[in-house]
Amino acid sequence: MKLKVLNEDIAEVIITEEELQQRIRELGEQISQDYDEDTELILICILRGAVMFMADLARNINLPVTFDFMDVSSYGSGTESSGTVRIIKDLEDDIGGRHVLIVEDIIDTGLTLKHVIKLLETRDPASVRAVTLLDKPERREMKHVEVAYNGFEIPDKFVVGYGLDFAEKYRNLPYIGVLKEELYN
Ligand code: IMP
Ligand code: MG
């Protein structure tokens, strides 16, 4: 069994490696169809959790794509609904007049994505859309955050793997799993 040391910390696998890859192929096909075939798309990876997803998604998009990366950290908790997002690493490329697809690992409250979209829109791109691998609809505070593409809706449980971490660990699991509760309590 792969990654035995990490597997022992997982209570339940909720999305297998095969299910992830199948759904990512579908998302890639859908994205490829939705844009004109000569569209140059900038994929913007929200670090660090979306790294795996973007790498696999990009290989399933039949358009000329470029990569850029942004690192943000969100402040604001359940008690602070108007929390804000700090940019730790900004984009390298100018997105003015270009088609942008933000690639996120998971939408929880929606705060991070809302702020990133708002910021990127001030730079006058031709279009801004977002794709998320996972969505926790029960937790969504920002009802109006528009996500064009959504891989899986999941229950309100803390998940790790395939890029998602707990204290920076478990990103290299090839599936999405729920961590054993005793490990984060
Ligand atoms: P939001 O701003 O509340 O939507 O939070 C989104 C960010 O929180 C994601 O990009 C993740 O980095 C992190 N996050 C939310 N839920 C989880 C989870 O279940 N596991 C790991 N990270 C999570
Ligand atoms: Mg993240």
PDB file of N, CA, C and O and ligand atoms in Angstrom, residues 74 104-112 136 157-159 164-165, ligand 1:
ATOM      1  N   SER A  74      -5.941  33.927   4.584  1.00  0.00           N
ATOM      2  CA  SER A  74      -7.185  34.593   4.944  1.00  0.00           C
ATOM      3  C   SER A  74      -7.260  34.810   6.439  1.00  0.00           C
ATOM      4  O   SER A  74      -7.007  33.911   7.230  1.00  0.00           O
ATOM      5  N   GLU A 104      -8.681  26.609  -7.371  1.00  0.00           N
ATOM      6  CA  GLU A 104      -8.693  26.506  -5.906  1.00  0.00           C
ATOM      7  C   GLU A 104      -8.838  25.049  -5.486  1.00  0.00           C
ATOM      8  O   GLU A 104      -9.421  24.238  -6.206  1.00  0.00           O
ATOM      9  N   ASP A 105      -8.339  24.734  -4.313  1.00  0.00           N
ATOM     10  CA  ASP A 105      -8.497  23.380  -3.797  1.00  0.00           C
ATOM     11  C   ASP A 105      -9.880  23.159  -3.192  1.00  0.00           C
ATOM     12  O   ASP A 105     -10.546  22.178  -3.474  1.00  0.00           O
ATOM     13  N   ILE A 106     -10.302  24.121  -2.345  1.00  0.00           N
ATOM     14  CA  ILE A 106     -11.554  23.907  -1.613  1.00  0.00           C
ATOM     15  C   ILE A 106     -12.181  25.257  -1.267  1.00  0.00           C
ATOM     16  O   ILE A 106     -11.457  26.207  -0.984  1.00  0.00           O
ATOM     17  N   ILE A 107     -13.488  25.296  -1.338  1.00  0.00           N
ATOM     18  CA  ILE A 107     -14.199  26.480  -0.882  1.00  0.00           C
ATOM     19  C   ILE A 107     -14.909  26.124   0.399  1.00  0.00           C
ATOM     20  O   ILE A 107     -15.717  25.191   0.440  1.00  0.00           O
ATOM     21  N   ASP A 108     -14.545  26.850   1.421  1.00  0.00           N
ATOM     22  CA  ASP A 108     -15.122  26.614   2.738  1.00  0.00           C
ATOM     23  C   ASP A 108     -16.126  27.739   2.991  1.00  0.00           C
ATOM     24  O   ASP A 108     -17.283  27.637   2.595  1.00  0.00           O
ATOM     25  N   THR A 109     -15.701  28.841   3.582  1.00  0.00           N
ATOM     26  CA  THR A 109     -16.622  29.974   3.741  1.00  0.00           C
ATOM     27  C   THR A 109     -16.814  30.731   2.431  1.00  0.00           C
ATOM     28  O   THR A 109     -17.819  31.417   2.254  1.00  0.00           O
ATOM     29  N   GLY A 110     -15.833  30.670   1.548  1.00  0.00           N
ATOM     30  CA  GLY A 110     -15.899  31.417   0.298  1.00  0.00           C
ATOM     31  C   GLY A 110     -15.155  32.736   0.349  1.00  0.00           C
ATOM     32  O   GLY A 110     -15.029  33.434  -0.653  1.00  0.00           O
ATOM     33  N   LEU A 111     -14.633  33.045   1.523  1.00  0.00           N
ATOM     34  CA  LEU A 111     -13.968  34.332   1.725  1.00  0.00           C
ATOM     35  C   LEU A 111     -12.727  34.505   0.852  1.00  0.00           C
ATOM     36  O   LEU A 111     -12.543  35.536   0.204  1.00  0.00           O
ATOM     37  N   THR A 112     -11.894  33.502   0.832  1.00  0.00           N
ATOM     38  CA  THR A 112     -10.645  33.600   0.068  1.00  0.00           C
ATOM     39  C   THR A 112     -10.951  33.873  -1.397  1.00  0.00           C
ATOM     40  O   THR A 112     -10.414  34.810  -1.996  1.00  0.00           O
ATOM     41  N   LYS A 136     -17.606  22.915   0.181  1.00  0.00           N
ATOM     42  CA  LYS A 136     -18.397  22.552   1.365  1.00  0.00           C
ATOM     43  C   LYS A 136     -19.586  23.508   1.431  1.00  0.00           C
ATOM     44  O   LYS A 136     -19.511  24.527   2.097  1.00  0.00           O
ATOM     45  N   LYS A 157     -16.559  18.385   6.814  1.00  0.00           N
ATOM     46  CA  LYS A 157     -15.556  17.635   7.581  1.00  0.00           C
ATOM     47  C   LYS A 157     -14.194  18.139   7.154  1.00  0.00           C
ATOM     48  O   LYS A 157     -14.035  18.557   6.007  1.00  0.00           O
ATOM     49  N   PHE A 158     -13.216  18.072   8.046  1.00  0.00           N
ATOM     50  CA  PHE A 158     -11.882  18.522   7.691  1.00  0.00           C
ATOM     51  C   PHE A 158     -11.197  17.439   6.866  1.00  0.00           C
ATOM     52  O   PHE A 158     -11.020  16.318   7.323  1.00  0.00           O
ATOM     53  N   VAL A 159     -10.833  17.784   5.658  1.00  0.00           N
ATOM     54  CA  VAL A 159     -10.241  16.797   4.754  1.00  0.00           C
ATOM     55  C   VAL A 159      -8.793  17.139   4.423  1.00  0.00           C
ATOM     56  O   VAL A 159      -8.386  18.297   4.483  1.00  0.00           O
ATOM     57  N   LEU A 164      -4.288  19.150  -0.131  1.00  0.00           N
ATOM     58  CA  LEU A 164      -4.795  19.760   1.106  1.00  0.00           C
ATOM     59  C   LEU A 164      -4.026  19.236   2.311  1.00  0.00           C
ATOM     60  O   LEU A 164      -3.704  18.047   2.388  1.00  0.00           O
ATOM     61  N   ASP A 165      -3.800  20.131   3.248  1.00  0.00           N
ATOM     62  CA  ASP A 165      -2.931  19.789   4.367  1.00  0.00           C
ATOM     63  C   ASP A 165      -3.627  19.904   5.707  1.00  0.00           C
ATOM     64  O   ASP A 165      -4.651  20.554   5.859  1.00  0.00           O
TER      65      ASP A 165
HETATM   66  P1  IMP B   1     -12.406  29.893   2.775  1.00  0.00           P
HETATM   67  O1  IMP B   1     -11.784  31.234   2.584  1.00  0.00           O
HETATM   68  O2  IMP B   1     -13.113  29.795   4.084  1.00  0.00           O
HETATM   69  O3  IMP B   1     -13.279  29.466   1.628  1.00  0.00           O
HETATM   70  O4  IMP B   1     -11.224  28.885   2.961  1.00  0.00           O
HETATM   71  C1  IMP B   1     -10.584  28.282   1.941  1.00  0.00           C
HETATM   72  C2  IMP B   1      -9.243  27.766   2.385  1.00  0.00           C
HETATM   73  O5  IMP B   1      -9.250  27.155   3.685  1.00  0.00           O
HETATM   74  C3  IMP B   1      -8.820  26.686   1.432  1.00  0.00           C
HETATM   75  O6  IMP B   1      -8.125  27.221   0.330  1.00  0.00           O
HETATM   76  C4  IMP B   1      -7.968  25.784   2.307  1.00  0.00           C
HETATM   77  O7  IMP B   1      -6.634  26.249   2.300  1.00  0.00           O
HETATM   78  C5  IMP B   1      -8.513  25.939   3.685  1.00  0.00           C
HETATM   79  N1  IMP B   1      -9.431  24.828   4.034  1.00  0.00           N
HETATM   80  C6  IMP B   1     -10.769  24.896   4.184  1.00  0.00           C
HETATM   81  N2  IMP B   1     -11.297  23.703   4.492  1.00  0.00           N
HETATM   82  C7  IMP B   1     -10.260  22.835   4.536  1.00  0.00           C
HETATM   83  C8  IMP B   1     -10.174  21.406   4.801  1.00  0.00           C
HETATM   84  O8  IMP B   1     -11.147  20.674   5.049  1.00  0.00           O
HETATM   85  N3  IMP B   1      -8.931  20.871   4.746  1.00  0.00           N
HETATM   86  C9  IMP B   1      -7.816  21.611   4.449  1.00  0.00           C
HETATM   87  N4  IMP B   1      -7.855  22.937   4.194  1.00  0.00           N
HETATM   88  C10 IMP B   1      -9.073  23.550   4.238  1.00  0.00           C
END
